[in-house]
CSV table of C-alpha atoms in Angstrom, one decimal:
chain,number,residue,atom,x,y,z
A,147,MET,CA,0.0,0.0,0.0
A,148,GLU,CA,1.3,3.5,-0.9
A,149,PHE,CA,-0.3,6.8,-0.2
A,150,LYS,CA,0.4,10.4,0.7
A,151,PHE,CA,-1.5,12.8,3.0
A,152,LEU,CA,-0.9,16.5,3.1
A,153,LEU,CA,-2.3,19.0,5.6
A,154,PRO,CA,-0.3,22.3,5.6
A,155,THR,CA,-2.9,24.1,7.7
A,156,LYS,CA,-3.0,24.7,11.4
A,157,VAL,CA,-6.6,24.6,12.6
A,158,VAL,CA,-8.0,26.4,15.6
A,159,MET,CA,-11.7,26.3,16.6
A,160,GLU,CA,-13.0,28.4,19.5
A,161,PRO,CA,-16.2,30.4,20.2
A,162,GLY,CA,-15.7,34.1,19.4
A,163,LEU,CA,-12.4,33.4,17.6
A,164,ARG,CA,-12.9,36.3,15.2
A,165,GLU,CA,-12.3,38.7,18.1
A,166,ARG,CA,-8.7,37.3,18.4
A,167,THR,CA,-7.9,37.3,14.7
A,168,GLY,CA,-5.3,40.0,15.1
A,169,GLU,CA,-3.4,38.0,17.7
A,170,HIS,CA,-3.1,35.1,15.4
A,171,LEU,CA,-1.9,37.2,12.5
A,172,ARG,CA,0.6,38.9,14.7
A,173,GLU,CA,2.0,35.4,15.7
A,174,LEU,CA,2.6,34.9,12.0
A,175,GLY,CA,4.5,38.1,11.8
A,176,LEU,CA,2.0,39.8,9.6
A,177,LYS,CA,1.6,43.6,9.8
A,178,HIS,CA,-0.3,44.4,6.6
A,179,VAL,CA,-2.9,42.1,5.1
A,180,LEU,CA,-5.4,42.0,2.3
A,181,ILE,CA,-8.9,41.0,3.5
A,182,VAL,CA,-10.8,39.1,0.8
A,183,THR,CA,-14.5,38.7,1.4
A,184,ASP,CA,-18.0,39.2,-0.2
A,185,ALA,CA,-20.7,41.8,0.2
A,186,GLY,CA,-23.0,39.4,2.1
A,187,VAL,CA,-20.5,38.7,4.8
A,188,LYS,CA,-19.7,42.4,5.1
A,189,ALA,CA,-23.4,43.4,5.3
A,190,ALA,CA,-24.1,40.8,8.0
A,191,GLY,CA,-21.6,42.5,10.2
A,192,LEU,CA,-19.3,39.5,10.5
A,193,LEU,CA,-16.2,41.6,9.9
A,194,ASN,CA,-16.8,44.1,12.7
A,195,SER,CA,-15.0,42.1,15.4
A,196,VAL,CA,-12.2,41.3,12.9
A,197,TYR,CA,-11.6,45.0,12.2
A,198,ALA,CA,-11.5,45.8,15.9
A,199,SER,CA,-9.1,42.9,16.5
A,200,LEU,CA,-6.7,44.0,13.8
A,201,GLU,CA,-6.7,47.5,15.1
A,202,ARG,CA,-5.9,46.3,18.7
A,203,SER,CA,-3.0,44.3,17.2
A,204,GLY,CA,-1.6,47.2,15.1
A,205,ILE,CA,-2.3,45.4,11.8
A,206,SER,CA,-3.2,47.5,8.8
A,207,PHE,CA,-5.2,46.2,5.9
A,208,ASP,CA,-6.6,46.7,2.5
A,209,GLU,CA,-9.9,45.1,1.5
A,210,ILE,CA,-11.7,43.4,-1.4
A,211,ALA,CA,-15.3,43.0,-0.3
A,212,ASP,CA,-17.1,42.2,-3.6
A,213,VAL,CA,-16.0,38.7,-4.4
A,214,LYS,CA,-18.7,37.0,-6.5
A,215,ALA,CA,-20.0,33.5,-6.2
A,216,ASN,CA,-17.9,31.3,-8.5
A,217,PRO,CA,-15.0,33.9,-8.6
A,218,ARG,CA,-14.1,35.1,-12.1
A,219,SER,CA,-10.7,35.2,-13.7
A,220,GLU,CA,-11.1,38.8,-14.9
A,221,ASP,CA,-11.8,39.9,-11.3
A,222,ILE,CA,-8.9,38.0,-9.9
A,223,ASN,CA,-6.5,39.4,-12.5
A,224,ARG,CA,-7.7,42.9,-11.9
A,225,ALA,CA,-7.3,42.6,-8.1
A,226,ALA,CA,-3.8,41.2,-8.4
A,227,GLN,CA,-2.8,44.1,-10.7
A,228,LEU,CA,-4.1,46.6,-8.2
A,229,TYR,CA,-2.3,45.2,-5.1
A,230,ARG,CA,1.0,44.0,-6.6
A,231,GLY,CA,3.8,46.0,-5.0
A,232,LYS,CA,1.6,47.4,-2.2
A,233,GLY,CA,3.3,45.6,0.6
A,234,ILE,CA,0.7,42.9,1.2
A,235,GLN,CA,2.3,40.4,3.6
A,236,GLY,CA,-0.6,38.0,3.8
A,237,LEU,CA,-4.2,37.5,2.9
A,238,LEU,CA,-7.2,37.1,5.3
A,239,ALA,CA,-10.0,35.2,3.5
A,240,ILE,CA,-13.4,35.6,5.3
A,241,GLY,CA,-16.4,33.9,3.7
A,242,GLY,CA,-17.4,30.7,1.9
A,243,GLY,CA,-15.4,28.9,-0.8
A,244,SER,CA,-15.6,31.7,-3.2
A,245,ALA,CA,-13.8,34.2,-0.9
A,246,MET,CA,-11.2,31.6,-0.1
A,247,ASP,CA,-10.6,30.5,-3.7
A,248,ALA,CA,-10.3,34.2,-4.7
A,249,ALA,CA,-7.8,34.8,-1.9
A,250,LYS,CA,-5.7,31.8,-3.0
A,251,ALA,CA,-5.6,33.0,-6.6
A,252,ILE,CA,-4.9,36.6,-5.7
A,253,SER,CA,-2.1,35.6,-3.4
A,254,LEU,CA,-0.5,33.5,-6.2
A,255,LEU,CA,-0.5,36.5,-8.5
A,256,LEU,CA,1.0,38.9,-6.0
A,257,THR,CA,4.3,37.0,-6.5
A,258,HIS,CA,3.9,35.6,-10.0
A,259,GLU,CA,3.6,37.4,-13.3
A,260,GLY,CA,0.8,37.0,-15.8
A,261,ARG,CA,-2.8,36.0,-15.3
A,262,ILE,CA,-4.4,33.3,-13.2
A,263,GLU,CA,-5.3,31.4,-16.4
A,264,ASP,CA,-1.5,30.9,-16.8
A,265,TYR,CA,-1.4,28.7,-13.7
A,266,GLU,CA,-4.2,26.3,-14.4
A,267,GLY,CA,-3.3,22.7,-13.5
A,268,SER,CA,-1.1,21.1,-10.9
A,269,PHE,CA,2.1,22.5,-9.4
A,270,THR,CA,2.5,25.3,-11.8
A,271,LEU,CA,3.8,27.8,-9.2
A,272,LYS,CA,7.4,28.8,-9.3
A,273,HIS,CA,7.9,30.0,-5.7
A,274,ALA,CA,6.3,30.9,-2.5
A,275,ILE,CA,3.2,33.1,-2.1
A,276,PRO,CA,2.0,35.4,0.7
A,277,PRO,CA,0.5,33.2,3.5
A,278,ILE,CA,-3.3,32.8,3.6
A,279,VAL,CA,-5.4,32.8,6.8
A,280,ALA,CA,-9.0,31.6,6.3
A,281,ILE,CA,-12.1,32.1,8.4
A,282,PRO,CA,-15.0,30.1,6.9
A,283,THR,CA,-18.5,31.6,7.2
A,284,THR,CA,-20.3,28.6,5.8
A,285,ALA,CA,-20.2,24.9,6.5
A,286,GLY,CA,-19.6,23.3,3.2
A,287,THR,CA,-16.5,23.9,1.1
A,288,GLY,CA,-13.7,22.9,3.3
A,289,SER,CA,-11.5,25.4,1.3
A,290,GLU,CA,-9.8,26.5,4.5
A,291,VAL,CA,-7.8,23.2,4.4
A,292,THR,CA,-7.4,22.5,0.7
A,293,CYS,CA,-4.5,23.1,-1.6
A,294,PHE,CA,-6.4,24.3,-4.7
A,295,ALA,CA,-8.5,27.1,-6.0
A,296,VAL,CA,-11.4,26.9,-8.5
A,297,ILE,CA,-11.8,29.9,-10.7
A,298,THR,CA,-14.2,30.5,-13.5
A,299,ASP,CA,-12.4,31.3,-16.8
A,300,THR,CA,-14.7,34.0,-18.1
A,301,VAL,CA,-13.5,33.5,-21.7
A,302,ARG,CA,-14.1,29.7,-21.8
A,303,HIS,CA,-17.0,29.8,-19.3
A,304,PHE,CA,-15.1,26.9,-17.7
A,305,LYS,CA,-14.2,26.3,-14.0
A,306,MET,CA,-10.4,25.8,-14.0
A,307,SER,CA,-8.4,24.6,-11.0
A,308,VAL,CA,-5.0,25.7,-9.7
A,309,GLN,CA,-3.5,23.0,-7.5
A,310,ASP,CA,-0.4,23.4,-5.4
A,311,TYR,CA,0.4,22.8,-1.7
A,312,ARG,CA,1.6,26.5,-1.5
A,313,VAL,CA,-2.0,27.8,-2.0
A,314,GLY,CA,-3.2,26.0,1.0
A,315,PRO,CA,-4.0,28.3,3.9
A,316,VAL,CA,-1.4,28.3,6.7
A,317,LEU,CA,-4.1,28.9,9.3
A,318,ALA,CA,-7.8,28.2,9.5
A,319,LEU,CA,-9.7,30.0,12.3
A,320,LEU,CA,-13.1,28.4,13.0
A,321,ASP,CA,-15.4,30.6,15.0
A,322,ALA,CA,-18.1,28.3,16.5
A,323,HIS,CA,-20.5,31.3,16.5
A,324,ILE,CA,-20.0,32.4,12.9
A,325,LEU,CA,-22.9,30.3,11.5
A,326,ASP,CA,-25.5,31.6,14.0
A,327,THR,CA,-27.0,33.9,11.4
A,328,LEU,CA,-26.4,31.9,8.2
A,329,PRO,CA,-29.5,31.8,6.0
A,330,SER,CA,-31.1,28.3,5.9
A,331,SER,CA,-30.9,28.1,2.1
A,332,ILE,CA,-27.1,28.6,2.2
A,333,ALA,CA,-26.8,26.2,5.1
A,334,ALA,CA,-28.6,23.6,3.0
A,335,ALA,CA,-26.6,24.1,-0.2
A,336,THR,CA,-23.2,24.2,1.6
A,337,GLY,CA,-24.1,21.3,3.8
A,338,MET,CA,-24.9,19.2,0.7
A,339,ASP,CA,-21.5,20.4,-0.7
A,340,ALA,CA,-19.8,19.0,2.3
A,341,LEU,CA,-21.6,15.7,2.1
A,342,THR,CA,-20.6,15.4,-1.6
A,343,HIS,CA,-17.0,16.0,-0.7
A,344,ALA,CA,-17.1,13.2,1.9
A,345,ILE,CA,-18.9,10.7,-0.3
A,346,GLU,CA,-16.7,11.3,-3.4
A,347,ALA,CA,-13.5,11.2,-1.3
A,348,TYR,CA,-14.5,7.8,0.1
A,349,THR,CA,-15.8,6.2,-3.0
A,350,GLY,CA,-13.3,7.6,-5.5
A,351,ARG,CA,-10.2,6.1,-7.0
A,352,MET,CA,-7.8,8.3,-5.0
A,353,ALA,CA,-9.1,7.3,-1.5
A,354,ASN,CA,-6.5,6.4,1.1
A,355,PRO,CA,-6.7,5.1,4.7
A,356,ILE,CA,-6.5,8.5,6.3
A,357,SER,CA,-9.0,10.2,4.0
A,358,ASP,CA,-11.3,7.2,4.5
A,359,GLY,CA,-11.6,7.7,8.2
A,360,LEU,CA,-12.2,11.4,7.8
A,361,ALA,CA,-14.8,11.0,5.1
A,362,LEU,CA,-16.8,8.4,6.9
A,363,HIS,CA,-16.9,10.5,10.1
A,364,ALA,CA,-17.9,13.5,8.1
A,365,ILE,CA,-20.8,11.6,6.5
A,366,ARG,CA,-21.9,10.4,10.0
A,367,LEU,CA,-21.8,14.0,11.3
A,368,ILE,CA,-23.7,15.4,8.4
A,369,SER,CA,-26.4,12.7,8.4
A,370,GLN,CA,-27.1,13.6,12.1
A,371,HIS,CA,-26.8,17.4,11.9
A,372,LEU,CA,-27.5,18.8,8.5
A,373,LYS,CA,-31.3,18.8,8.7
A,374,PRO,CA,-31.4,20.3,12.1
A,375,ALA,CA,-28.9,22.9,11.1
A,376,VAL,CA,-31.1,23.9,8.2
A,377,LEU,CA,-34.6,23.4,9.5
A,378,GLU,CA,-33.9,24.6,13.0
A,379,PRO,CA,-31.8,27.8,12.5
A,380,GLY,CA,-31.6,28.2,16.3
A,381,ASN,CA,-29.9,24.9,16.7
A,382,LEU,CA,-26.4,26.2,17.3
A,383,HIS,CA,-25.0,22.8,18.3
A,384,ALA,CA,-26.0,21.3,14.9
A,385,ARG,CA,-24.5,24.3,13.0
A,386,GLN,CA,-21.2,23.9,15.0
A,387,GLN,CA,-21.1,20.2,14.2
A,388,MET,CA,-21.6,21.0,10.5
A,389,LEU,CA,-18.6,23.4,10.7
A,390,VAL,CA,-16.5,20.5,11.9
A,391,ALA,CA,-18.0,18.1,9.3
A,392,SER,CA,-17.2,20.5,6.5
A,393,LEU,CA,-13.6,20.9,7.8
A,394,ILE,CA,-12.8,17.2,8.0
A,395,ALA,CA,-14.6,16.5,4.7
A,396,GLY,CA,-12.2,19.2,3.2
A,397,MET,CA,-9.2,17.3,4.7
A,398,ALA,CA,-10.5,14.1,3.1
A,399,PHE,CA,-11.2,15.3,-0.4
A,400,GLY,CA,-8.2,17.6,-0.4
A,401,ASN,CA,-6.1,14.4,-0.4
A,402,ALA,CA,-8.5,12.0,-2.2
A,403,ASP,CA,-10.0,14.3,-4.8
A,404,VAL,CA,-13.7,14.3,-5.8
A,405,GLY,CA,-15.5,12.8,-8.8
A,406,SER,CA,-18.1,13.2,-11.4
A,407,VAL,CA,-20.6,15.1,-9.2
A,408,HIS,CA,-18.2,17.9,-9.0
A,409,CYS,CA,-17.3,17.6,-12.7
A,410,ILE,CA,-20.9,18.3,-13.6
A,411,SER,CA,-21.5,20.9,-10.9
A,412,GLU,CA,-18.5,22.9,-12.0
A,413,ALA,CA,-19.5,22.7,-15.7
A,414,ILE,CA,-23.0,24.2,-14.9
A,415,GLY,CA,-21.4,26.7,-12.5
A,416,GLY,CA,-19.1,27.9,-15.3
A,417,MET,CA,-22.0,28.1,-17.8
A,418,TYR,CA,-25.0,29.3,-15.7
A,419,ASP,CA,-23.3,30.7,-12.5
A,420,THR,CA,-25.2,28.0,-10.5
A,421,PRO,CA,-24.2,28.0,-6.8
A,422,HIS,CA,-21.7,25.1,-6.4
A,423,GLY,CA,-23.4,23.5,-3.5
A,424,VAL,CA,-26.8,23.5,-5.3
A,425,GLY,CA,-25.1,21.8,-8.3
A,426,ASN,CA,-23.6,19.1,-6.1
A,427,ALA,CA,-26.8,18.5,-4.3
A,428,ILE,CA,-28.7,18.1,-7.6
A,429,PHE,CA,-26.4,15.5,-9.1
A,430,LEU,CA,-25.1,13.6,-6.0
A,431,PRO,CA,-28.0,11.0,-6.0
A,432,PHE,CA,-27.7,10.4,-9.8
A,433,VAL,CA,-23.9,9.9,-9.8
A,434,PHE,CA,-24.0,7.9,-6.6
A,435,GLY,CA,-26.6,5.6,-8.2
A,436,HIS,CA,-24.6,5.3,-11.4
A,437,ASN,CA,-21.3,4.6,-9.6
A,438,ARG,CA,-22.4,2.1,-6.9
A,439,ASP,CA,-21.7,-1.1,-8.8
A,440,ALA,CA,-18.1,0.0,-9.4
A,441,ASP,CA,-17.5,-0.8,-5.7
A,442,ILE,CA,-20.6,-1.9,-3.9
A,443,THR,CA,-18.8,-2.4,-0.6
A,444,ARG,CA,-17.7,1.2,-0.4
A,445,HIS,CA,-21.0,2.6,-1.5
A,446,ALA,CA,-22.7,0.4,1.2
A,447,GLN,CA,-20.3,1.8,3.8
A,448,VAL,CA,-21.5,5.3,2.8
A,449,ALA,CA,-25.1,4.1,3.3
A,450,TYR,CA,-24.4,2.7,6.7
A,451,ALA,CA,-22.7,5.9,7.7
A,452,LEU,CA,-25.8,7.8,6.6
A,453,GLY,CA,-27.8,5.7,9.0
A,454,ILE,CA,-29.2,3.1,6.6
A,455,ASP,CA,-30.2,-0.1,8.3
A,456,PRO,CA,-26.9,-2.1,8.9
A,457,ASN,CA,-28.8,-5.4,8.5
A,458,LEU,CA,-29.4,-4.7,4.8
A,459,SER,CA,-27.0,-6.4,2.3
A,460,PRO,CA,-24.4,-4.1,0.7
A,461,ALA,CA,-26.4,-4.0,-2.6
A,462,GLU,CA,-29.7,-3.2,-0.7
A,463,ALA,CA,-28.0,-0.6,1.4
A,464,ALA,CA,-26.4,1.2,-1.5
A,465,GLU,CA,-29.7,1.3,-3.3
A,466,ALA,CA,-31.4,2.7,-0.2
A,467,ALA,CA,-28.7,5.4,0.0
A,468,VAL,CA,-29.7,6.6,-3.4
A,469,GLY,CA,-33.3,7.2,-2.2
A,470,TYR,CA,-31.9,8.8,1.0
A,471,LEU,CA,-29.9,11.3,-1.0
A,472,PHE,CA,-32.9,12.2,-3.1
A,473,GLN,CA,-35.1,12.7,-0.1
A,474,MET,CA,-32.4,14.7,1.7
A,475,SER,CA,-32.2,17.2,-1.2
A,476,LYS,CA,-36.0,17.4,-1.3
A,477,ASP,CA,-36.3,18.0,2.4
A,478,LEU,CA,-33.8,20.8,2.3
A,479,GLY,CA,-35.5,22.6,-0.6
A,480,ILE,CA,-32.8,22.0,-3.2
A,481,PRO,CA,-34.3,22.8,-6.7
A,482,ARG,CA,-34.5,20.3,-9.5
A,483,PHE,CA,-32.1,20.7,-12.4
A,484,ALA,CA,-34.9,21.8,-14.7
A,485,GLU,CA,-35.6,24.7,-12.2
A,486,VAL,CA,-32.0,26.0,-12.4
A,487,LYS,CA,-31.9,29.4,-14.1
A,488,GLY,CA,-30.6,29.4,-17.7
A,489,VAL,CA,-30.5,25.6,-18.3
A,490,ARG,CA,-31.4,24.5,-21.8
A,491,GLU,CA,-31.7,21.0,-23.2
A,492,GLU,CA,-29.6,22.0,-26.2
A,493,ASP,CA,-26.7,22.6,-23.7
A,494,PHE,CA,-26.5,19.0,-22.5
A,495,LEU,CA,-23.7,17.9,-24.8
A,496,THR,CA,-21.7,21.0,-23.9
A,497,ILE,CA,-22.2,20.3,-20.2
A,498,ALA,CA,-21.1,16.7,-20.8
A,499,GLU,CA,-18.0,17.7,-22.7
A,500,LYS,CA,-16.9,20.2,-20.0
A,501,SER,CA,-17.6,17.6,-17.3
A,502,LYS,CA,-15.3,15.1,-19.1
A,503,LYS,CA,-12.5,17.7,-19.3
A,504,ASN,CA,-12.6,18.4,-15.6
A,505,PHE,CA,-9.5,17.4,-13.7
A,506,SER,CA,-11.4,15.2,-11.3
A,507,ASP,CA,-13.1,13.0,-14.0
A,508,ALA,CA,-10.2,10.5,-13.6
A,509,SER,CA,-10.9,10.2,-9.9
A,510,ASN,CA,-14.5,9.1,-10.2
A,511,ALA,CA,-15.4,5.6,-9.0
A,512,LYS,CA,-16.4,4.5,-12.5
A,513,GLU,CA,-15.0,5.3,-15.9
A,514,MET,CA,-17.1,8.1,-17.5
A,515,THR,CA,-17.6,9.0,-21.1
A,516,VAL,CA,-19.1,12.2,-22.6
A,517,GLU,CA,-22.2,10.2,-23.5
A,518,THR,CA,-22.5,8.9,-19.9
A,519,TYR,CA,-22.3,12.5,-18.6
A,520,ARG,CA,-25.0,13.6,-21.1
A,521,GLU,CA,-27.3,10.8,-20.1
A,522,ILE,CA,-27.0,11.7,-16.4
A,523,VAL,CA,-27.6,15.3,-17.1
A,524,ALA,CA,-30.7,14.5,-19.2
A,525,THR,CA,-32.0,12.1,-16.6
A,526,ALA,CA,-31.6,14.7,-13.9
A,527,TYR,CA,-33.4,17.3,-16.1
A,528,HIS,CA,-36.4,15.2,-16.6
A,529,PHE,CA,-36.5,13.8,-13.1
A,530,VAL,CA,-39.7,14.4,-11.1
A,531,ALA,CA,-39.4,13.9,-7.3
């Protein structure tokens, strides 16, 4: 057996941790940082205690507060050009996966020439980049502990990946109170994103013993806490457990990769700007069902972790898990694919072709073709719950 496991990130989780952000940055020797966040986080007042903490610690900052969902290459390139040579010593990403991906890409370009499109692929960086500190405000992406950034190439309408251990945050600060005001719709989509990460990490071809343990525990946590976190917004314990689940699912897929659910979700995200978690939630049951005979034992283990009757045979359990995933999405209010804004049947082949080109296609549990992707997309479009 051979495998590698990388986690370059120190993780700290405490209630009210945002109020001590400055102390942690100062320990890293940072005196001037670039905050990368989005308008929703800023409007929610989640940054106020961070600002106060930076001031107490004598840390100055610039700020980008308009990161879009599915961050765009043109915005990344513009931001990097604006802040190159401005003495930025590190980046502070506060938000969901979009803010953290944007911070990773901007940090890269602060010490590398050219555009972010020039660094698509694996290990394309030439040297170190300013350190990134991440404070997640959703429980889903796990980007605070992953070593890649996903950016929408606005020319190709394609979600490209930049993968290198150097873009992994050096520090992840998890504030146990940060999800207290998270809208239920976002909690649902990001929670399904985390579940997809864990399931694809466990069932995919790149799985290893360490990622297996993390993925299965994440699945157990999510099966117990996602619905309460969404349907009972005041259930702070459930939301905190989802923050943990998202983190460890990120550790799992950051080392074991994801699969065809992500390939399709990223294709439609690049084409229609569909929220990533929504795309994953829509296609997870279809791809899980398609993949299960590639390794019925692993898919059954996912089922048992979800709480499916352990007395069922592996084949019965895996089949029951498909139904469970459909019902989970329905209970959480995830739209059907046909309800996604902009989707057209004439685009199905293009979606399939983009899915096949995705880096993670090779990690899927089962070999996929363009036609297979097209069939799954069409089935999802015509599906009626």
